[in-house]
mmCIF file of C-alpha atoms and ligand atoms in Angstrom:
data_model
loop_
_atom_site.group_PDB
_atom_site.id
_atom_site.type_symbol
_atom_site.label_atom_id
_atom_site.label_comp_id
_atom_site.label_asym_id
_atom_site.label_seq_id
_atom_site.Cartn_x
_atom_site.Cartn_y
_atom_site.Cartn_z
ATOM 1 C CA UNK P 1 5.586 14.321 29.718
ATOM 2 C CA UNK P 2 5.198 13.446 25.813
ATOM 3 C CA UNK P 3 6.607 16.539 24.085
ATOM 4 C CA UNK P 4 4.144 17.690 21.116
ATOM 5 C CA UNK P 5 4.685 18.482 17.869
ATOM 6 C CA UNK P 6 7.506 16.710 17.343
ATOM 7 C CA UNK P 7 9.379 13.402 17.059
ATOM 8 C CA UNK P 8 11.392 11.544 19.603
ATOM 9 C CA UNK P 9 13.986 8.789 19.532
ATOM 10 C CA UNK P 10 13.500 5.843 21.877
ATOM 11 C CA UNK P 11 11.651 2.788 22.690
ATOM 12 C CA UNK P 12 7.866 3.931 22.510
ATOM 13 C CA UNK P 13 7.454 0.892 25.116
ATOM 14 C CA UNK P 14 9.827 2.664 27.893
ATOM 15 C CA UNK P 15 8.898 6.345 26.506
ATOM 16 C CA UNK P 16 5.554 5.668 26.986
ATOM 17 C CA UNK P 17 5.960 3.857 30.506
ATOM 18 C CA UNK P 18 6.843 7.155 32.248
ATOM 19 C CA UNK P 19 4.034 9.079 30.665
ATOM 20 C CA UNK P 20 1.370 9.829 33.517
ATOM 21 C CA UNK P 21 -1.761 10.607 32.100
ATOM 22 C CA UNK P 22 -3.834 9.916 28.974
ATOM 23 C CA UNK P 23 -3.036 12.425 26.065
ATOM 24 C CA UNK P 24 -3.664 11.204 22.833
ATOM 25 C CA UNK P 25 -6.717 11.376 21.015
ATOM 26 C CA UNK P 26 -5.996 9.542 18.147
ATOM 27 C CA UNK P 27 -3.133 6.947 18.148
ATOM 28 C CA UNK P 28 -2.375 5.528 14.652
ATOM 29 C CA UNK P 29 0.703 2.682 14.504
ATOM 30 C CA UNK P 30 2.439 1.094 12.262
ATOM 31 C CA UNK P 31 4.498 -1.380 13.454
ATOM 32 C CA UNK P 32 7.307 -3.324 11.551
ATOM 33 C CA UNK P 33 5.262 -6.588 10.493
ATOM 34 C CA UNK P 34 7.945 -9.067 11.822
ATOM 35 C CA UNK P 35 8.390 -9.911 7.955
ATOM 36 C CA UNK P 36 11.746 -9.346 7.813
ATOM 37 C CA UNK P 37 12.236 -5.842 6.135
ATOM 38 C CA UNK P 38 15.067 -3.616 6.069
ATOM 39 C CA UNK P 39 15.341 -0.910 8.543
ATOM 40 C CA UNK P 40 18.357 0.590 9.732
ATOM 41 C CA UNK P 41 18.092 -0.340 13.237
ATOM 42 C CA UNK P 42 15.188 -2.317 14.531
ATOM 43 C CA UNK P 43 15.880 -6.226 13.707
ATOM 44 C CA UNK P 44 12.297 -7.210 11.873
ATOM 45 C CA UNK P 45 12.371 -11.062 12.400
ATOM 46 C CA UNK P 46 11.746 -12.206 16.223
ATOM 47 C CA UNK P 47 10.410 -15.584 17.196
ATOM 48 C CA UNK P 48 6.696 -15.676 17.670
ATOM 49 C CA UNK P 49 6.243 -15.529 21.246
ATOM 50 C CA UNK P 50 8.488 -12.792 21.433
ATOM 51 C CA UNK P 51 6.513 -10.872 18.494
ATOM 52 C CA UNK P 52 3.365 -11.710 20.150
ATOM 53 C CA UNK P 53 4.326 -10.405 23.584
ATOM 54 C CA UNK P 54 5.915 -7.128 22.318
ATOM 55 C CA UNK P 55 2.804 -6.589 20.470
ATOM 56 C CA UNK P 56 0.695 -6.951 23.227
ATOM 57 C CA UNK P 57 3.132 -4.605 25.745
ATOM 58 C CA UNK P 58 3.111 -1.560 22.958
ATOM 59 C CA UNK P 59 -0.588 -1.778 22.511
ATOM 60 C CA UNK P 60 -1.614 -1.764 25.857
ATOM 61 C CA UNK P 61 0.816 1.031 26.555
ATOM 62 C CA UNK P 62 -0.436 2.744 23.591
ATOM 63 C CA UNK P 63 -4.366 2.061 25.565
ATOM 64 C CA UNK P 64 -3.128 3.325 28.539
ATOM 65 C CA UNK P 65 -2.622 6.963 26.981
ATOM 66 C CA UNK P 66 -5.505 6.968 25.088
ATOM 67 C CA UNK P 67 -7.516 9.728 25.732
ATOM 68 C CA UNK P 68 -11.425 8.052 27.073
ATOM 69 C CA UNK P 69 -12.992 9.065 23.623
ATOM 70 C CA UNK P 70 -9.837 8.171 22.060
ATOM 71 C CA UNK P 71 -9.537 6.280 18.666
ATOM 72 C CA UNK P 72 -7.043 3.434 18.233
ATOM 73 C CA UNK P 73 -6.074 2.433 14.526
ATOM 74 C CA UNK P 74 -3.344 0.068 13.704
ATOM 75 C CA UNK P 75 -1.811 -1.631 10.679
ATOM 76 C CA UNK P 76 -0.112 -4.930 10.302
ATOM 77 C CA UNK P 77 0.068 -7.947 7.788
ATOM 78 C CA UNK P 78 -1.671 -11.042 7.119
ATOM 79 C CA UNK P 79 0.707 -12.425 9.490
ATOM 80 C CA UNK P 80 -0.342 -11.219 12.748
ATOM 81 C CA UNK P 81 -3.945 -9.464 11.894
ATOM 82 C CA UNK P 82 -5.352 -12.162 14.065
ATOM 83 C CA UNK P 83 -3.392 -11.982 16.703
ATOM 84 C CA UNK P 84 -4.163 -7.840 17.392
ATOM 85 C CA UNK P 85 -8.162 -8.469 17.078
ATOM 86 C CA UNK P 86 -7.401 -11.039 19.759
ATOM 87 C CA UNK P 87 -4.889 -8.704 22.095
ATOM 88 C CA UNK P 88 -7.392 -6.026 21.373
ATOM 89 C CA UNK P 89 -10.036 -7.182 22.789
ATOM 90 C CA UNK P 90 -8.393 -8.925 25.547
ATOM 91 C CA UNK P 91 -7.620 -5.303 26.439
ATOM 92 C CA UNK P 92 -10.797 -4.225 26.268
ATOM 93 C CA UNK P 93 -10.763 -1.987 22.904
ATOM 94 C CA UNK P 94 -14.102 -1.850 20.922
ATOM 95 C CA UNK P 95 -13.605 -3.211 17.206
ATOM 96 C CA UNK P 96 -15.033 -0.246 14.876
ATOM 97 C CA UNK P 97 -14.198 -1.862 11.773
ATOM 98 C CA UNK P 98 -11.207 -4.305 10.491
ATOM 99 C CA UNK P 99 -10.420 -2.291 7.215
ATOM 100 C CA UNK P 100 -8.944 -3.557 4.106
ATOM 101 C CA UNK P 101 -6.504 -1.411 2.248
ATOM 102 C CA UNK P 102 -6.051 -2.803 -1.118
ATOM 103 C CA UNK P 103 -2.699 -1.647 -2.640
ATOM 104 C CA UNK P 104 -2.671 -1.384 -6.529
ATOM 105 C CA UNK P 105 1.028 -1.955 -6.220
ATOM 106 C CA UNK P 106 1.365 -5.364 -4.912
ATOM 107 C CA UNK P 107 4.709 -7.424 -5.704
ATOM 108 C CA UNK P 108 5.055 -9.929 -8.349
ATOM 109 C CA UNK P 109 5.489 -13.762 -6.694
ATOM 110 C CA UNK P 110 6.151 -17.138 -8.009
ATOM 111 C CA UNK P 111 4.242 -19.749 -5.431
ATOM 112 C CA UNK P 112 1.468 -18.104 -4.215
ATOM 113 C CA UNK P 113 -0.659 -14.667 -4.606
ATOM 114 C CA UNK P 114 1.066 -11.537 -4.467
ATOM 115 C CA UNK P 115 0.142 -9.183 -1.281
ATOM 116 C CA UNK P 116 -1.752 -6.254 -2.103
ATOM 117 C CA UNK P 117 -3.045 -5.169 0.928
ATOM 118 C CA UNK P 118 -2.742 -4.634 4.564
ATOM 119 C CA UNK P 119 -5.023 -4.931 7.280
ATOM 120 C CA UNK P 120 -6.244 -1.295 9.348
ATOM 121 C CA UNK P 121 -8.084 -2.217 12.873
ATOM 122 C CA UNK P 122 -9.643 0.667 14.193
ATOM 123 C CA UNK P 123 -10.780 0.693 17.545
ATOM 124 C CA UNK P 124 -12.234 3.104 20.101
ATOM 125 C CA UNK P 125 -11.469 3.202 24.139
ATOM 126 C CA UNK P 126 -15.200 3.642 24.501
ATOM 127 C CA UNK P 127 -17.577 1.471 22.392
ATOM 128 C CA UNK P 128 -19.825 5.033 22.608
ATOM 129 C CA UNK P 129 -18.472 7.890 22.780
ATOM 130 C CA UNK P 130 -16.006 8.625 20.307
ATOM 131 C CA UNK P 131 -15.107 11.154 17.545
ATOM 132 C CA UNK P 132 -16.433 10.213 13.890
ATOM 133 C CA UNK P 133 -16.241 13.187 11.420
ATOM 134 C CA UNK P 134 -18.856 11.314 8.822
ATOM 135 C CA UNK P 135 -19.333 14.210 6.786
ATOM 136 C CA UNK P 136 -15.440 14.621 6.758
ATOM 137 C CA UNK P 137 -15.161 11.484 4.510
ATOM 138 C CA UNK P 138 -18.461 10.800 2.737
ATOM 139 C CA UNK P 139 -18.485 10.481 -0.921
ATOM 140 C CA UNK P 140 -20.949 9.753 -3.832
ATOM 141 C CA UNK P 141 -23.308 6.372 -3.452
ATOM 142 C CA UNK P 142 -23.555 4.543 -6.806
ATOM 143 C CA UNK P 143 -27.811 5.846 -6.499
ATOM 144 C CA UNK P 144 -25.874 9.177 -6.832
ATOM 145 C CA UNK P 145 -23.123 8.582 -8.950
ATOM 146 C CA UNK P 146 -24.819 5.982 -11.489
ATOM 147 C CA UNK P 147 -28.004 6.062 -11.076
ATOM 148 C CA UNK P 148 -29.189 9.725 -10.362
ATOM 149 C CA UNK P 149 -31.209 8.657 -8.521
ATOM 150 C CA UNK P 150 -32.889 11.530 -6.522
ATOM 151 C CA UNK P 151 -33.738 9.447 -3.773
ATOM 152 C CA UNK P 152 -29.940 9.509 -3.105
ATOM 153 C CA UNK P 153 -28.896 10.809 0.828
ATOM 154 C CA UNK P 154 -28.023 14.478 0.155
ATOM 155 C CA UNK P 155 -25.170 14.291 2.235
ATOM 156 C CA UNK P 156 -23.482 11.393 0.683
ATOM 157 C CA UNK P 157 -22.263 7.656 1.468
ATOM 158 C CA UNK P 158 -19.278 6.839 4.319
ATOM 159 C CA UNK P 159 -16.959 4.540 2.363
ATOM 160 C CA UNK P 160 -16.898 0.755 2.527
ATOM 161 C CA UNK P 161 -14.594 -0.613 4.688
ATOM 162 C CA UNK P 162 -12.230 -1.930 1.752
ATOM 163 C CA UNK P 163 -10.363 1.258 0.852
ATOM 164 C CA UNK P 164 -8.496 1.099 -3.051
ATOM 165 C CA UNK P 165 -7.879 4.524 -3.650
ATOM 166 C CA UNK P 166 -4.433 4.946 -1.939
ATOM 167 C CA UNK P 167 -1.821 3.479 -4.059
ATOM 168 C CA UNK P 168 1.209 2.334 -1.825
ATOM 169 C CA UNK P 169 4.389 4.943 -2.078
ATOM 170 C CA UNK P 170 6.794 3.667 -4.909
ATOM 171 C CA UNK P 171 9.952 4.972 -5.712
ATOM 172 C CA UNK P 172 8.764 7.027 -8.522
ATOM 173 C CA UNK P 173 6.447 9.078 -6.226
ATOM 174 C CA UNK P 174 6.945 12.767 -5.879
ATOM 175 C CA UNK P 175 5.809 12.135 -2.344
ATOM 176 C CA UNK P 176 8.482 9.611 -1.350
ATOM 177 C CA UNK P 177 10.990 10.669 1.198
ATOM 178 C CA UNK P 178 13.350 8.028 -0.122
ATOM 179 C CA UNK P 179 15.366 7.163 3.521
ATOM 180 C CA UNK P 180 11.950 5.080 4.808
ATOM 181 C CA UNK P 181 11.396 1.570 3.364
ATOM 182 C CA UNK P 182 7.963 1.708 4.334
ATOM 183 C CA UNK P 183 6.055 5.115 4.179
ATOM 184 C CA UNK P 184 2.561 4.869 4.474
ATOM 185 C CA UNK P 185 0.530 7.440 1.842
ATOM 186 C CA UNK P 186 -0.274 10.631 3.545
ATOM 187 C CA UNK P 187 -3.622 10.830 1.823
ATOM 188 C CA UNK P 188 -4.750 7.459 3.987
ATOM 189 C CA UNK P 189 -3.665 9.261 7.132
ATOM 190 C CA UNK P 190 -5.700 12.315 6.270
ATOM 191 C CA UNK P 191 -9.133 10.304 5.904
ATOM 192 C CA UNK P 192 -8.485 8.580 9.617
ATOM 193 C CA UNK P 193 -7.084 12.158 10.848
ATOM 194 C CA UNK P 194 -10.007 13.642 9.710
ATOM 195 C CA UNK P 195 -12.891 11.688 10.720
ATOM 196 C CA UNK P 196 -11.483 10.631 14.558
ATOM 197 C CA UNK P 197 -10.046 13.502 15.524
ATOM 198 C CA UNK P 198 -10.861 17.589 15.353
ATOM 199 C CA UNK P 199 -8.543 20.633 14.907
ATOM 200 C CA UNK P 200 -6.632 20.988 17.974
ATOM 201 C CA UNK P 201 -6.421 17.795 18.900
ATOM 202 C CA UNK P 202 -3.839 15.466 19.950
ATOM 203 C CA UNK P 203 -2.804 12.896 17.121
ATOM 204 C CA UNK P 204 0.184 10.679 18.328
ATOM 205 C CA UNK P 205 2.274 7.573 16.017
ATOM 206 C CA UNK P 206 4.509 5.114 18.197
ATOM 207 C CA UNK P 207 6.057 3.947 15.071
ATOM 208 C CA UNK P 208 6.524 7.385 13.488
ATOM 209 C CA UNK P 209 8.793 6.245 10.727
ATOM 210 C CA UNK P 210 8.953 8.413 7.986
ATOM 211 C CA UNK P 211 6.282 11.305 10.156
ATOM 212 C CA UNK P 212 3.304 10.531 7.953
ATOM 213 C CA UNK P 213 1.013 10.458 10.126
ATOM 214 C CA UNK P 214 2.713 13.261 11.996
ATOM 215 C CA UNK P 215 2.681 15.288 8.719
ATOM 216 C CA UNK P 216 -1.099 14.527 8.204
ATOM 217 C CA UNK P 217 -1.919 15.557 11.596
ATOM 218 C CA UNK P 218 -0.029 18.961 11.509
ATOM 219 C CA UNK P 219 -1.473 20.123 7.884
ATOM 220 C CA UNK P 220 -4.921 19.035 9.043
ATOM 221 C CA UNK P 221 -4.463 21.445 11.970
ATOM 222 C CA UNK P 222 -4.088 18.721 15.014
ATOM 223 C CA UNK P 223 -1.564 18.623 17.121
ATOM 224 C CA UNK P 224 0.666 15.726 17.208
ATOM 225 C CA UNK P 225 3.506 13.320 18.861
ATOM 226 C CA UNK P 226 5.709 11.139 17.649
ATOM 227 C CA UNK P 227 8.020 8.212 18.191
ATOM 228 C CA UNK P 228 10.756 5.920 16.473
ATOM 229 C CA UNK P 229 14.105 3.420 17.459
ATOM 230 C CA UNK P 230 16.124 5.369 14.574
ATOM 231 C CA UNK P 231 18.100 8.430 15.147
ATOM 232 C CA UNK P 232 18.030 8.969 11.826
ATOM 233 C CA UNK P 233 14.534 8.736 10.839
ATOM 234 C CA UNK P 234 13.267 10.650 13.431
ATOM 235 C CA UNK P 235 16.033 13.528 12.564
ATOM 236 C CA UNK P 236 14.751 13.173 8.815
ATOM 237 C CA UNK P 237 11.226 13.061 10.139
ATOM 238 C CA UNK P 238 11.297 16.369 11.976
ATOM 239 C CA UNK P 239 13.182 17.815 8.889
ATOM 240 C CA UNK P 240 10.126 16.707 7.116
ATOM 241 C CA UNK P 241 7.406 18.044 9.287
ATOM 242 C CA UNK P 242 9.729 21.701 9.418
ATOM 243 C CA UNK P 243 8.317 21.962 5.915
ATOM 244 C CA UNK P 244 4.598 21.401 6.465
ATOM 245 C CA UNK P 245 2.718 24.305 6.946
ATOM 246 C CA UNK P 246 -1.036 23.402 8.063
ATOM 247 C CA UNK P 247 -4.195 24.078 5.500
ATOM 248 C CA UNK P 248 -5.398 26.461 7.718
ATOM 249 C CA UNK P 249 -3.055 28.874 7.777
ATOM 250 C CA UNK P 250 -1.998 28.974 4.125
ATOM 251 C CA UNK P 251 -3.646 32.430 2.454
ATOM 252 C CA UNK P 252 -6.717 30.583 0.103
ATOM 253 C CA UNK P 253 -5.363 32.295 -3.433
ATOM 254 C CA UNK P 254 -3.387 34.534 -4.772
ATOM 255 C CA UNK P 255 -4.359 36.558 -8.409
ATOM 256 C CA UNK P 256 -6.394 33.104 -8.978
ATOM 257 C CA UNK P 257 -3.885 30.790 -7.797
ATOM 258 C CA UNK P 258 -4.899 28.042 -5.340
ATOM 259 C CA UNK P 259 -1.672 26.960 -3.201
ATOM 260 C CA UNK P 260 -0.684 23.656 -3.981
ATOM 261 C CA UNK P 261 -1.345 22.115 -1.119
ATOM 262 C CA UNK P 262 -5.158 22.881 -1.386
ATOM 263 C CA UNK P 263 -5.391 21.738 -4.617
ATOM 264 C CA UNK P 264 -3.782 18.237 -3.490
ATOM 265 C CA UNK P 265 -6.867 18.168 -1.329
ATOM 266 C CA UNK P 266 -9.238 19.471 -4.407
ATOM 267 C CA UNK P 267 -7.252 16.626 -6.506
ATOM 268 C CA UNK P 268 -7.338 13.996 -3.560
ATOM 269 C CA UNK P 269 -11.074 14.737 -3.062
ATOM 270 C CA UNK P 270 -12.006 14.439 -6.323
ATOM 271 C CA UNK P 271 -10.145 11.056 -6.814
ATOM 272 C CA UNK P 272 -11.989 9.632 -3.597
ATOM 273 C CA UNK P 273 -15.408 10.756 -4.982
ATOM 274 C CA UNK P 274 -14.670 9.136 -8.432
ATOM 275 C CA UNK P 275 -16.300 11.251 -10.546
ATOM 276 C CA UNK P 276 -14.834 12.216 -14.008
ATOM 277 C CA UNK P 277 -15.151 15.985 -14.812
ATOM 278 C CA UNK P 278 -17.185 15.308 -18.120
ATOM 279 C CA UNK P 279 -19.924 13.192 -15.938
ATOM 280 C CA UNK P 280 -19.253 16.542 -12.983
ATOM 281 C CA UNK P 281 -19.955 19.201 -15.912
ATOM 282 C CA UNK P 282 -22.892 17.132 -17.571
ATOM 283 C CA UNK P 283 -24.885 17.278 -14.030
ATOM 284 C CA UNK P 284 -24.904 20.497 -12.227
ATOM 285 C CA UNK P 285 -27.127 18.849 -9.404
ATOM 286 C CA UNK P 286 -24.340 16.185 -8.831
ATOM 287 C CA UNK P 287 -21.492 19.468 -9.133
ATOM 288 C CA UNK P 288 -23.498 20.984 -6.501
ATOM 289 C CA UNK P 289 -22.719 17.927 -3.993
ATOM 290 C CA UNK P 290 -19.152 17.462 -5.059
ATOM 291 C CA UNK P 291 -18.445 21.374 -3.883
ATOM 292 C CA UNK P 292 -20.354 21.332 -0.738
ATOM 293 C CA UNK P 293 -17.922 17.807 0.033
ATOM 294 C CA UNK P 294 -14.989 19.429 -0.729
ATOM 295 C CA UNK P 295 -16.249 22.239 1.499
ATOM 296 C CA UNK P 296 -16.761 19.988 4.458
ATOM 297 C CA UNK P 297 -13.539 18.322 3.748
ATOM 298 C CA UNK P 298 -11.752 21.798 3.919
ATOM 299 C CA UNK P 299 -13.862 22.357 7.255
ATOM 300 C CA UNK P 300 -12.526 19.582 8.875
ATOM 301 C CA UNK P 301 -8.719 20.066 7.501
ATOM 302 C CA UNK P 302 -8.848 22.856 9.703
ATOM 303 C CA UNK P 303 -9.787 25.877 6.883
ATOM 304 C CA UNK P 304 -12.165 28.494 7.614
ATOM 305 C CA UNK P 305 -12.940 29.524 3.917
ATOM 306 C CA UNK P 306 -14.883 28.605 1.084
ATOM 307 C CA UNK P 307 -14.282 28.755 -2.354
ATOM 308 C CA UNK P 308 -16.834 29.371 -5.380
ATOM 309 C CA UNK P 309 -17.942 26.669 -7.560
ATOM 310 C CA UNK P 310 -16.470 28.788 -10.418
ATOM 311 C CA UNK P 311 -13.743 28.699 -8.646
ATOM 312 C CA UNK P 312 -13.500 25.156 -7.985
ATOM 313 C CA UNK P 313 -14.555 24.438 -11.266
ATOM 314 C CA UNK P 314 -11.143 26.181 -12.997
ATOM 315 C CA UNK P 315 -9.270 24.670 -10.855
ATOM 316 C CA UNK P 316 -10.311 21.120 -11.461
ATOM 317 C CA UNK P 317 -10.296 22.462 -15.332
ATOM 318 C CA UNK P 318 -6.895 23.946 -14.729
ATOM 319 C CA UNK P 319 -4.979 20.324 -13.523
ATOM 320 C CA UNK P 320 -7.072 18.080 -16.167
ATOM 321 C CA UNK P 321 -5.064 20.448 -18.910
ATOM 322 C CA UNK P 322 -2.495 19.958 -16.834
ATOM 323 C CA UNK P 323 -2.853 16.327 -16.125
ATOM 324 C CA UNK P 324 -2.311 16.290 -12.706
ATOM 325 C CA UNK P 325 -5.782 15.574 -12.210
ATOM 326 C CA UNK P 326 -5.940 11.487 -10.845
ATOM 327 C CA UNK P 327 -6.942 9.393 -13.892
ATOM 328 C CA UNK P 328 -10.785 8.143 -12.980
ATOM 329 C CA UNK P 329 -11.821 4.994 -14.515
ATOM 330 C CA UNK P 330 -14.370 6.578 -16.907
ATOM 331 C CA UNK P 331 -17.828 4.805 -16.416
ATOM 332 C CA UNK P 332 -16.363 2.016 -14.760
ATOM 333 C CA UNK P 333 -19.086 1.432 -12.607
ATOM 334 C CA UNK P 334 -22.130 2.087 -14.923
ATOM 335 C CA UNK P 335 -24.189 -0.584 -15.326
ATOM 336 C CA UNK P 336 -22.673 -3.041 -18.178
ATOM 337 C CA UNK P 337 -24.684 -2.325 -21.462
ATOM 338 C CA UNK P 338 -23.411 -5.407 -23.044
ATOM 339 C CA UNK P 339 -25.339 -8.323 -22.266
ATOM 340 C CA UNK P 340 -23.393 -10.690 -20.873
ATOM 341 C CA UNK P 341 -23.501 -13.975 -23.050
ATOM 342 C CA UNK P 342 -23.683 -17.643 -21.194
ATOM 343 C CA UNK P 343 -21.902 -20.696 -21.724
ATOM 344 C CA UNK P 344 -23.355 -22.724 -24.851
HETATM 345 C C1 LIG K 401 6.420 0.254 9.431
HETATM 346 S S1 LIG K 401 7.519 1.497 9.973
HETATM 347 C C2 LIG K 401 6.471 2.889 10.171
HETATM 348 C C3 LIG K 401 6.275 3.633 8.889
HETATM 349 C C4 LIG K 401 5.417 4.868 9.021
HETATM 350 N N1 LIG K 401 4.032 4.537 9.211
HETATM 351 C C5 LIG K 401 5.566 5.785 7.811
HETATM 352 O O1 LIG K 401 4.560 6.092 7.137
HETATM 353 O O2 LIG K 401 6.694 6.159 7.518
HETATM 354 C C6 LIG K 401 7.894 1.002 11.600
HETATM 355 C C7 LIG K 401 8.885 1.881 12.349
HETATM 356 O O3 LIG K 401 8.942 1.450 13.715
HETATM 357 C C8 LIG K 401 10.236 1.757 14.219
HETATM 358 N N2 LIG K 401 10.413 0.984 15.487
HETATM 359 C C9 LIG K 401 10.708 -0.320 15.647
HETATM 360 N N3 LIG K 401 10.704 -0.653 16.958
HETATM 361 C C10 LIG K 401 10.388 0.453 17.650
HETATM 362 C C11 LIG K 401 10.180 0.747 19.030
HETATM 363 N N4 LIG K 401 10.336 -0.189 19.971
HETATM 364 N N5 LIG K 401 9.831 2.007 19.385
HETATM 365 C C12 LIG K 401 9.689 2.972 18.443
HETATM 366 N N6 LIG K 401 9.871 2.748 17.116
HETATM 367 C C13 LIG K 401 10.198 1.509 16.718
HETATM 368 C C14 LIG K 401 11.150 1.400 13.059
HETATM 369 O O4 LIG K 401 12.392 2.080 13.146
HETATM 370 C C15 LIG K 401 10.299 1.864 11.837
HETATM 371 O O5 LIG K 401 10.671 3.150 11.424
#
């Protein structure tokens, strides 16, 4: 059996082989791209057939233990982004959507055009029955956010499946662990944690890594497994998940004070609805929304409470002062009020 809520070290190939039954409910991976980066043990540049046949053996391994309403998301490069929409569906996954995560941090290049993004496939066991938390991720639809218009769904818009508001973790990043070349942002894991899977359930990573996607899963209140080749990285994993303490059982506030990790959420919230506190304060109607989205999003996190608006309101007051609240492009997407001159 796969031992939960923590991180083992092995081949997730031959770990997963003598695994019985289905278990997970949502499997995210990350493999290495075959691109030739630096890890301390796993040698990332194999031939092509080799790549190609090792990608197809973990994925259907990873299919195998996939719950029947299980979710399936994995990330790769240009390079082989073809090649697992083609093993997928030769194993018989249904294609949900073939996300784009655009990267604000791409690398500078000389001959061609720098990468700034990788490629998320997210597919389900079941091309029915599955778990999708909508009102877990929804945020404001330009008729909401620009327009005002009234018309507007009340409960929001799901994003577009091109996602630009998780900047890749640099080295500057009070989030980085430092030891992992490659550590995905947990705020991207907690959108796909949220929306396919519920408290309680069973989140598991083949490719753990640094344990983001572990660490996403346990402060959103799922369960989780976890894999990697390295020793080290999955000690240094483990020693990162020892310090997560999940959302819901953090006490809400103390003398006023939110806990940090809740306002991360407040903060990361507020960054994926994109709306600047002057344009929140100026419209109590579109206020109104933003707190009963936060309040779903704590809902699904795994946290029975609620907070006021008054509440919520100081605290988004208290990080601006602070500035710790995400820079918004101010009116970026208001309709341009310059006419836009032609060519003579
Ligand atoms: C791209 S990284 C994953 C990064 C992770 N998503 C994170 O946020 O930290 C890929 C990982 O796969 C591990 N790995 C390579 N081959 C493996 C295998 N056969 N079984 C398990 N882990 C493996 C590497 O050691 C590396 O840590």
């Amino acid at each position: 059996m796969i031992p939960l809520d923590t991180i083992i070290q092995g081949d997730c190939i031959k770990l997963l082989g003598s695994q019985l039954f289905p278990f997970a409910d949502l499997v995210f991976a990350d493999p290495p791209f075959n691109i030739g980066y630096q890890y301390d043990v796993y040698e990332d540049k194999k031939a092509y057939d080799e790549y190609y046949r090792w990608t197809r053996d973990w994925m259907s391994a990873c299919k195998r233990i996939l719950n029947p309403r299980g979710s399936f998301w994995i990330a790769i490069g240009a390079e082989y982004a073809a090649e697992v929409r083609f093993i997928g569906r030769e194993l018989g996954l249904t294609l949900r959507n073939w996300v784009i995560w655009y990267y604000t941090f791409g690398q500078s290049t000389k001959r061609k055009f720098a990468r700034s993004h990788t490629h998320l496939f997210y597919f389900t066991q079941d091309p029915v029955e599955f778990t999708f938390n909508d009102e877990a991720v929804r945020t404001f639809s330009d008729r909401e956010r620009v327009y005002h218009d009234k018309r507007a769904n009340p409960a929001g818009r799901i994003p577009d499946d091109v996602w630009t508001e998780f900047p890749r973790v640099c080295g500057t990043f009070g989030e980085r662990e430092g030891w992992h070349p490659c550590q995905m942002p947990e705020p991207l894991l907690a959108r796909i944690v949220r929306v396919c899977s519920n408290p309680g359930d069973v989140v598991f990573d083949p490719f753990s890594g640094s344990g983001t996607t572990a660490a996403a899963a346990k402060r959103l209140g799922r369960r989780y497994a976890g894999m990697d080749i390295s020793a080290d990285y999955v000690q240094n994993a483990n020693a990162r998940l020892a310090e997560i303490q999940p959302l819901g059982e953090i006490p809400p506030s103390e003398n006023g004070l939110w806990p940090e990790e809740i306002l991360d959420l407040l903060n990361t919230s507020y960054a994926e609805f994109a709306l600047p506190t002057d344009r929140l304060h100026a419209n109590p109607h579109l206020f109104e929304r933003f707190v009963k989205r936060f309040h779903s999003r704590l809902h699904h996190s795994g946290v029975a409470g609620s907070y006021s608006p008054e509440d919520i309101w100081r605290q988004l007051e208290t990080l601006r002062k602070k500035a710790r609240l995400t820079k918004i492009r101010a009116h970026a997407d208001e309709p341009a009020k310059i006419p836009i001159r032609t060519l003579p």
